[in-house]
Short mmCIF file of C-alpha atoms in Angstrom, two decimals:
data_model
loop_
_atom_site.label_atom_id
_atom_site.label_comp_id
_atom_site.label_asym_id
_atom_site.label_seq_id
_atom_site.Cartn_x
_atom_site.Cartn_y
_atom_site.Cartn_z
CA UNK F 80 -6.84 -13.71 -9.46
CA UNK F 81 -7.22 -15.96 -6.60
CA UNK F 82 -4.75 -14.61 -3.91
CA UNK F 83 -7.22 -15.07 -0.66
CA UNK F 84 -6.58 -17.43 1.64
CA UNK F 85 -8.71 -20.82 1.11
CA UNK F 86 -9.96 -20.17 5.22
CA UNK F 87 -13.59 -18.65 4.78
CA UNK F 88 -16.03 -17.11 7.42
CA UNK F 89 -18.60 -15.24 8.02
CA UNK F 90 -16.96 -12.56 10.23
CA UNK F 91 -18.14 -9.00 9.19
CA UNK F 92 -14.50 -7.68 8.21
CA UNK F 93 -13.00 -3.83 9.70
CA UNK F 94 -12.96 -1.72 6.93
CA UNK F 95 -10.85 1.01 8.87
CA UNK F 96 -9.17 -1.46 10.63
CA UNK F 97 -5.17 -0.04 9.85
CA UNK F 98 -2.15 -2.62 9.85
CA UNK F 99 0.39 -0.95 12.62
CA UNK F 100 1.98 -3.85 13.81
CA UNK F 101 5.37 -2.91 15.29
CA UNK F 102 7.86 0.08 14.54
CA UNK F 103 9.12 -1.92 11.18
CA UNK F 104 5.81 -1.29 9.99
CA UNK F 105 5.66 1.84 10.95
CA UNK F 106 8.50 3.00 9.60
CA UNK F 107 7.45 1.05 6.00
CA UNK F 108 3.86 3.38 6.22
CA UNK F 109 5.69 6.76 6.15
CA UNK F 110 7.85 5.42 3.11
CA UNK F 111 4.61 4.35 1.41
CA UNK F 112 3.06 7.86 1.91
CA UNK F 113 5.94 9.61 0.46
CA UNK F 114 5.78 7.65 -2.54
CA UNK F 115 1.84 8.49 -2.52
CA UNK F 116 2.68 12.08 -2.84
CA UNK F 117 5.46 11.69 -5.62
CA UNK F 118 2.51 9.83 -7.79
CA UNK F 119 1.45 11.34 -11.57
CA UNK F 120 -1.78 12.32 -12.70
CA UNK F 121 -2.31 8.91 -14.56
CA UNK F 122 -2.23 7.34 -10.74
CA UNK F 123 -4.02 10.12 -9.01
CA UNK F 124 -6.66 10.80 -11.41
CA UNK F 125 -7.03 8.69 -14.69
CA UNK F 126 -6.76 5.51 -13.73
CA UNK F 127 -9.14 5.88 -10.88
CA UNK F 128 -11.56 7.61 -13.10
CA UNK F 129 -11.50 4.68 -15.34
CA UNK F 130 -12.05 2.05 -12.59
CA UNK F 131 -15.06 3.93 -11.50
CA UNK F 132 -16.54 4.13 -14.78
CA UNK F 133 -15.75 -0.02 -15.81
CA UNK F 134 -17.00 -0.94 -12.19
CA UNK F 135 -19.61 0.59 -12.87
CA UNK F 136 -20.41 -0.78 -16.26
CA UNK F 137 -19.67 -4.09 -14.96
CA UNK F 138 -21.90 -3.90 -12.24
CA UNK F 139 -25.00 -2.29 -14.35
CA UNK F 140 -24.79 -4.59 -17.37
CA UNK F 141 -23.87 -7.50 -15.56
CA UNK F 142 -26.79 -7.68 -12.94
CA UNK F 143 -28.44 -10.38 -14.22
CA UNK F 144 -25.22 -12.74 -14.38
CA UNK F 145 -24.39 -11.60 -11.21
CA UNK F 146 -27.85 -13.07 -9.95
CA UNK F 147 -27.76 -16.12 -11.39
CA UNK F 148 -24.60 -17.05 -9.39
CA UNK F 149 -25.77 -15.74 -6.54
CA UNK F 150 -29.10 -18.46 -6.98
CA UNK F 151 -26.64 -21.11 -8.06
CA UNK F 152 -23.96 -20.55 -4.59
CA UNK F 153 -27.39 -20.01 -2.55
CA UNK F 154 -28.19 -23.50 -3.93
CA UNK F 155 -25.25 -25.46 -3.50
CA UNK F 156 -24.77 -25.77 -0.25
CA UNK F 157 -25.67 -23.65 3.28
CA UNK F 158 -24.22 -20.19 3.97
CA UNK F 159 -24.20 -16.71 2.90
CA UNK F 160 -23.92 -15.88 -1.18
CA UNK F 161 -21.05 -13.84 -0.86
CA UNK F 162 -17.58 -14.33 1.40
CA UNK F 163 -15.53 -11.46 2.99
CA UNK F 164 -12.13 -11.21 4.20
CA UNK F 165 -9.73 -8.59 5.22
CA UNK F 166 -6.78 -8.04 2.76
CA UNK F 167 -3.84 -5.36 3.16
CA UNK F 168 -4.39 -2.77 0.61
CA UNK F 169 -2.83 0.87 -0.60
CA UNK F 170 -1.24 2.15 2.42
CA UNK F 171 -1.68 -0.81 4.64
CA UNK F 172 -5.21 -0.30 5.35
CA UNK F 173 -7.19 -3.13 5.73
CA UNK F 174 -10.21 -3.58 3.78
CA UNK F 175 -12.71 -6.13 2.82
CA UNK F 176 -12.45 -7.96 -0.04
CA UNK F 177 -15.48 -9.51 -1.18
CA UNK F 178 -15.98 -12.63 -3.56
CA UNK F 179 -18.55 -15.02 -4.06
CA UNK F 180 -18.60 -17.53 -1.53
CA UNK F 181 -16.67 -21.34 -3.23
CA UNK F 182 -16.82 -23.18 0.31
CA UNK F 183 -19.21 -24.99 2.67
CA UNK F 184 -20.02 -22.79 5.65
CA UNK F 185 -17.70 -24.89 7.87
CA UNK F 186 -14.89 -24.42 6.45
CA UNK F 187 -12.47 -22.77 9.10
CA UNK F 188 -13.28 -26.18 11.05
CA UNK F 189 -12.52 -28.25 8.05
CA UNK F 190 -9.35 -26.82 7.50
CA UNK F 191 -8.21 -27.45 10.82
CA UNK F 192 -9.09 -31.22 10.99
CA UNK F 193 -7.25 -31.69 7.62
CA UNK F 194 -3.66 -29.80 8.80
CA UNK F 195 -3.75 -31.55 11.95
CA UNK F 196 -4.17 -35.17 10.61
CA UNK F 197 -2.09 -34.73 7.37
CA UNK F 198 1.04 -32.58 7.28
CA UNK F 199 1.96 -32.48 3.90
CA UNK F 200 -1.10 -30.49 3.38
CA UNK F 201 -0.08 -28.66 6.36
CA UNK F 202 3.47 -28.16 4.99
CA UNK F 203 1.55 -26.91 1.42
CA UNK F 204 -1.21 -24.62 2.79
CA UNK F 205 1.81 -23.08 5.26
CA UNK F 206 3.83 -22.39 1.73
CA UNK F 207 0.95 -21.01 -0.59
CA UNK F 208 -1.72 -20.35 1.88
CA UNK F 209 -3.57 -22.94 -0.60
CA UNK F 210 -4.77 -26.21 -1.29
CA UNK F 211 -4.84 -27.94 -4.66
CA UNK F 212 -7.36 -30.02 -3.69
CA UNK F 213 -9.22 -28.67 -1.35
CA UNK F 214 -11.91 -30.59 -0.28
CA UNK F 215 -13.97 -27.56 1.29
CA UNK F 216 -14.25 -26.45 -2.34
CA UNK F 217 -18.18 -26.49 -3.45
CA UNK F 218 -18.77 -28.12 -7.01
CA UNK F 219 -20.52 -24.82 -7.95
CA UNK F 220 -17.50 -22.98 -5.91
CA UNK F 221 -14.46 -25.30 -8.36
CA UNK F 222 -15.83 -24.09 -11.33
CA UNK F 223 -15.97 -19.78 -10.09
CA UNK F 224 -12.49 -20.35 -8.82
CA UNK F 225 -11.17 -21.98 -12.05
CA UNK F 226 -13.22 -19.51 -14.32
CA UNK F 227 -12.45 -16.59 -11.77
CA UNK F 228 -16.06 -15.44 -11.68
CA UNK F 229 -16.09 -16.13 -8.21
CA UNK F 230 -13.80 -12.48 -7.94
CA UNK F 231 -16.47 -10.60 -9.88
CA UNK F 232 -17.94 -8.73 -6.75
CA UNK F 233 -14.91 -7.30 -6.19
CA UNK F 234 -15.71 -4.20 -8.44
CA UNK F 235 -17.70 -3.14 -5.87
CA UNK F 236 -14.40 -3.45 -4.00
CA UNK F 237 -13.04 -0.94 -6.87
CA UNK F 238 -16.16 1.20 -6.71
CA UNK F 239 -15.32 1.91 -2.94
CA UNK F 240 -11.70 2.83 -3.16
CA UNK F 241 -10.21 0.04 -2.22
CA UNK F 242 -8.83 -1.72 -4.96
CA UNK F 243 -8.69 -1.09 -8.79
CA UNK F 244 -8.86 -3.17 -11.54
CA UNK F 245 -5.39 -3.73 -12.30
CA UNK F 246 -2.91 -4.09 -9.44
CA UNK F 247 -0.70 -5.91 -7.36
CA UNK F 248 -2.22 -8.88 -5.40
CA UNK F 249 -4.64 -8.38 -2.21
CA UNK F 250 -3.27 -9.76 0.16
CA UNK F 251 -4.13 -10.80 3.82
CA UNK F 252 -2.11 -10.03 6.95
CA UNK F 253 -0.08 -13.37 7.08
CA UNK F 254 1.85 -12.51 3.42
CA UNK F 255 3.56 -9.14 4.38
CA UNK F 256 6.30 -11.23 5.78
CA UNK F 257 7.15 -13.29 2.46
CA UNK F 258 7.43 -9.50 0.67
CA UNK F 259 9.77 -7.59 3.37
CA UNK F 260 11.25 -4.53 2.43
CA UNK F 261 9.12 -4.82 -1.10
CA UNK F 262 6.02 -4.16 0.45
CA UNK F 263 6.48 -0.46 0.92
CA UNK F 264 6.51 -0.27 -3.08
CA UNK F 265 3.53 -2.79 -3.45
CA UNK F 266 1.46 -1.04 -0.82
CA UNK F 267 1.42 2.14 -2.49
CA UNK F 268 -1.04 1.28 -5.03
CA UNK F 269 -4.36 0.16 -4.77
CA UNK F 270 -4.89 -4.00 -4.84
CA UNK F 271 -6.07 -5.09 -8.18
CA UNK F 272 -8.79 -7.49 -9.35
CA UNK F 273 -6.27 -8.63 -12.27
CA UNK F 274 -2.58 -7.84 -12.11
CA UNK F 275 0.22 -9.63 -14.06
CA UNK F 276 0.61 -12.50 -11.58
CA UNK F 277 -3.06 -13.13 -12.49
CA UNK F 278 -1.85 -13.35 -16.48
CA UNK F 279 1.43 -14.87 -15.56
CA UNK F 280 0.63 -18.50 -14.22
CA UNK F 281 -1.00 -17.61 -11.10
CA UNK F 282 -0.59 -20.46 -8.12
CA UNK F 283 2.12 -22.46 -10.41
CA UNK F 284 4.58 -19.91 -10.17
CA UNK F 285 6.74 -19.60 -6.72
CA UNK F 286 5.63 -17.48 -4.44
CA UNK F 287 9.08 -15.00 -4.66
CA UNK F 288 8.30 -14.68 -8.42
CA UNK F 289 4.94 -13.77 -7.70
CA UNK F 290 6.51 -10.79 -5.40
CA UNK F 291 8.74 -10.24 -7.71
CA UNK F 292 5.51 -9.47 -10.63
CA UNK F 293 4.03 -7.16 -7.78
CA UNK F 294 7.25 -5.34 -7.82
CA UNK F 295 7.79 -5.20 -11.52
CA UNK F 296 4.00 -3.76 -12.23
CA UNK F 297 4.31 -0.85 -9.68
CA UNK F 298 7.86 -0.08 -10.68
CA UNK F 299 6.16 -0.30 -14.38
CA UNK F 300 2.74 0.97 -14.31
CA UNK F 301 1.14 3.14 -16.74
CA UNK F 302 -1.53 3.01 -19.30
CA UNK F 303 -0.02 0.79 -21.88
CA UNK F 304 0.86 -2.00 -19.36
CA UNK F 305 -2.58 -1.82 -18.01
CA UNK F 306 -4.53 -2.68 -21.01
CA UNK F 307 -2.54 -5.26 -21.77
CA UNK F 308 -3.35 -7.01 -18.61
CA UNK F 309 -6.76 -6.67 -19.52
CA UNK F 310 -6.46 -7.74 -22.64
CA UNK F 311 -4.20 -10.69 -21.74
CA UNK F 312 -6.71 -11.35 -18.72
CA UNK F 313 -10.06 -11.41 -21.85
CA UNK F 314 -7.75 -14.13 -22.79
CA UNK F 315 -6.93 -16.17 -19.36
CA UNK F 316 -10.97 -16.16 -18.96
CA UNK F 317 -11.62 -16.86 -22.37
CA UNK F 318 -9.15 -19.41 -22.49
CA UNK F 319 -8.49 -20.47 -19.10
CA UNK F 320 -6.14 -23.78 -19.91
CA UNK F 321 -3.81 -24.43 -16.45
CA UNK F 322 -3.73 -20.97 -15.45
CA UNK F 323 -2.90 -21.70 -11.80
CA UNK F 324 -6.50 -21.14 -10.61
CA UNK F 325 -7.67 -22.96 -8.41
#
C-alpha cells in the first residue's frame, strides 16, 4: 500500500482540482465516463455501501489506536501528525490522500540535496518515485511504512468518496505517463487502500507489472476477488516478511 511519492509537505491539497492536461487526456476522460455508465450494481451500489460501513467501523473502533500514533508521530520529530498529497483518482479527479506523516518536516529540501549530489539515487527515485533507504524516513515513520499503518487514515479517504478499500493504486500526477492508454481502464474505479499490487510484492515488483495488476483487478473485479485481497492483505499485515514496503 505505499504508492505516494516519498516528497512530503504541508501544502493543503485541491480536492476539486481536475487533471485536464492536454487533448490526450481529454479524450482518455470521456472514455472513462462511458465505462462509468456501463458499470453493475456491485460497482455502483454494493461495494460502495460496504466501504462506507468498514470505514466506518474502522474509524469508530479504532480511535484509540489511531491516537496513539498520532502522540507517537507528534513525538518523533517536528511537523504536522498527518501528511496530504494529491493523487489521481476515479475519473481523473484529483483528491487528497491522507496518511500519517513518516518524514521530518523538511523533507522536500532533503530530497533535493540528496538527487543532486548522488545520481544513482536520482536515477532510482526517477524509476520508482522511491527510495529504499531513505534517509528522510522517521524511526517512528520506518516502522508505519513497513507495517502499513501509516495508510490507516485513508478510510476517511473512503468515507469521502474518493477511494475505496480495494482498488487500483493512487497515484500522483507524475505516474499517468508510465500507464498510457491503460489509464482510462484504471481511472474508472475508485483508488484503493489495498489492491492486489499491495498483496503481490509491492515496490519489488517492476513498475509495468504493477500496471499490469491495476489492469487485471478492474478488468476482474467483483466480490469474490475483493475479499480475497482482504483476506490476503489480514495476512501481508499479519505477516509482513519482504513485502516491498517500505
Amino acid at each position: 500500500m505505499k504508492s505516494n511519492s516519498p516528497q512530503e509537505n504541508n501544502n493543503k491539497p485541491d480536492f476539486k482540482k481536475e487533471a485536464y492536461v492536454g487533448l490526450p487526456l481529454v479524450l482518455d476522460q470521456l472514455a472513462t465516463q462511458e465505462l462509468l455508465k456501463n458499470q453493475n450494481l456491485y460497482d455502483r451500489t454494493i461495494k460502495r455501501t460496504a466501504d462506507i460501513i468498514f470505514s466506518a467501523f474502522v474509524l469508530i473502533c479504532g480511535a484509540p489506536f489511531f491516537l496513539l500514533i498520532a502522540v507517537l508521530v507528534k513525538l518523533s520529530s517536528q511537523g504536522p501528525v498527518f501528511y496530504l498529497q494529491q493523487r489521481v483518482g476515479r475519473n481523473y479527479i484529483y483528491f487528497g490522500c491522507i496518511k500519517f506523516r513518516t518524514m521530518h518536516s523538511e523533507a522536500d529540501s532533503m530530497l533535493e540535496k540528496l538527487l543532486e549530489r548522488d545520481l544513482s539515487l536520482k536515477s532510482e527515485f526517477e524509476k520508482d518515485f522511491k527510495l529504499r533507504n531513505d534517509p528522510r524516513i522517521t524511526p517512528i515513520g520506518r516502522f508505519l511504512r513497513l507495517s502499513s499503518l501509516d495508510e490507516l487514515p485513508q478510510f476517511f479517504n473512503v468515507l469521502r468518496g474518493h477511494m475505496s478499500i480495494v482498488g487500483p493504486r493512487p497515484i500522483v500526477q507524475d505516474e499517468l505517463k508510465r500507464y498510457g492508454a491503460h489509464m482510462k481502464e484504471v481511472a474508472s474505479v475508485r483508488p484503493g487502500i489495498t489492491g492486489l499490487w499491495q498483496v503481490s510484492g509491492r515496490n519489488n515488483l517492476t513498475y509495468k507489472r504493477r500496471v499490469i495488476l491495476d489492469l487485471l483487478y478492474v478488468r476482474k473485479r467483483n466480490f469474490l476477488i475483493d475479499l480475497k485481497i482482504i483476506l490476503r492483505t489480514f495476512g501481508v499485515l499479519i505477516f509482513p516478511r519482504d513485502r516491498g514496503a517500505y
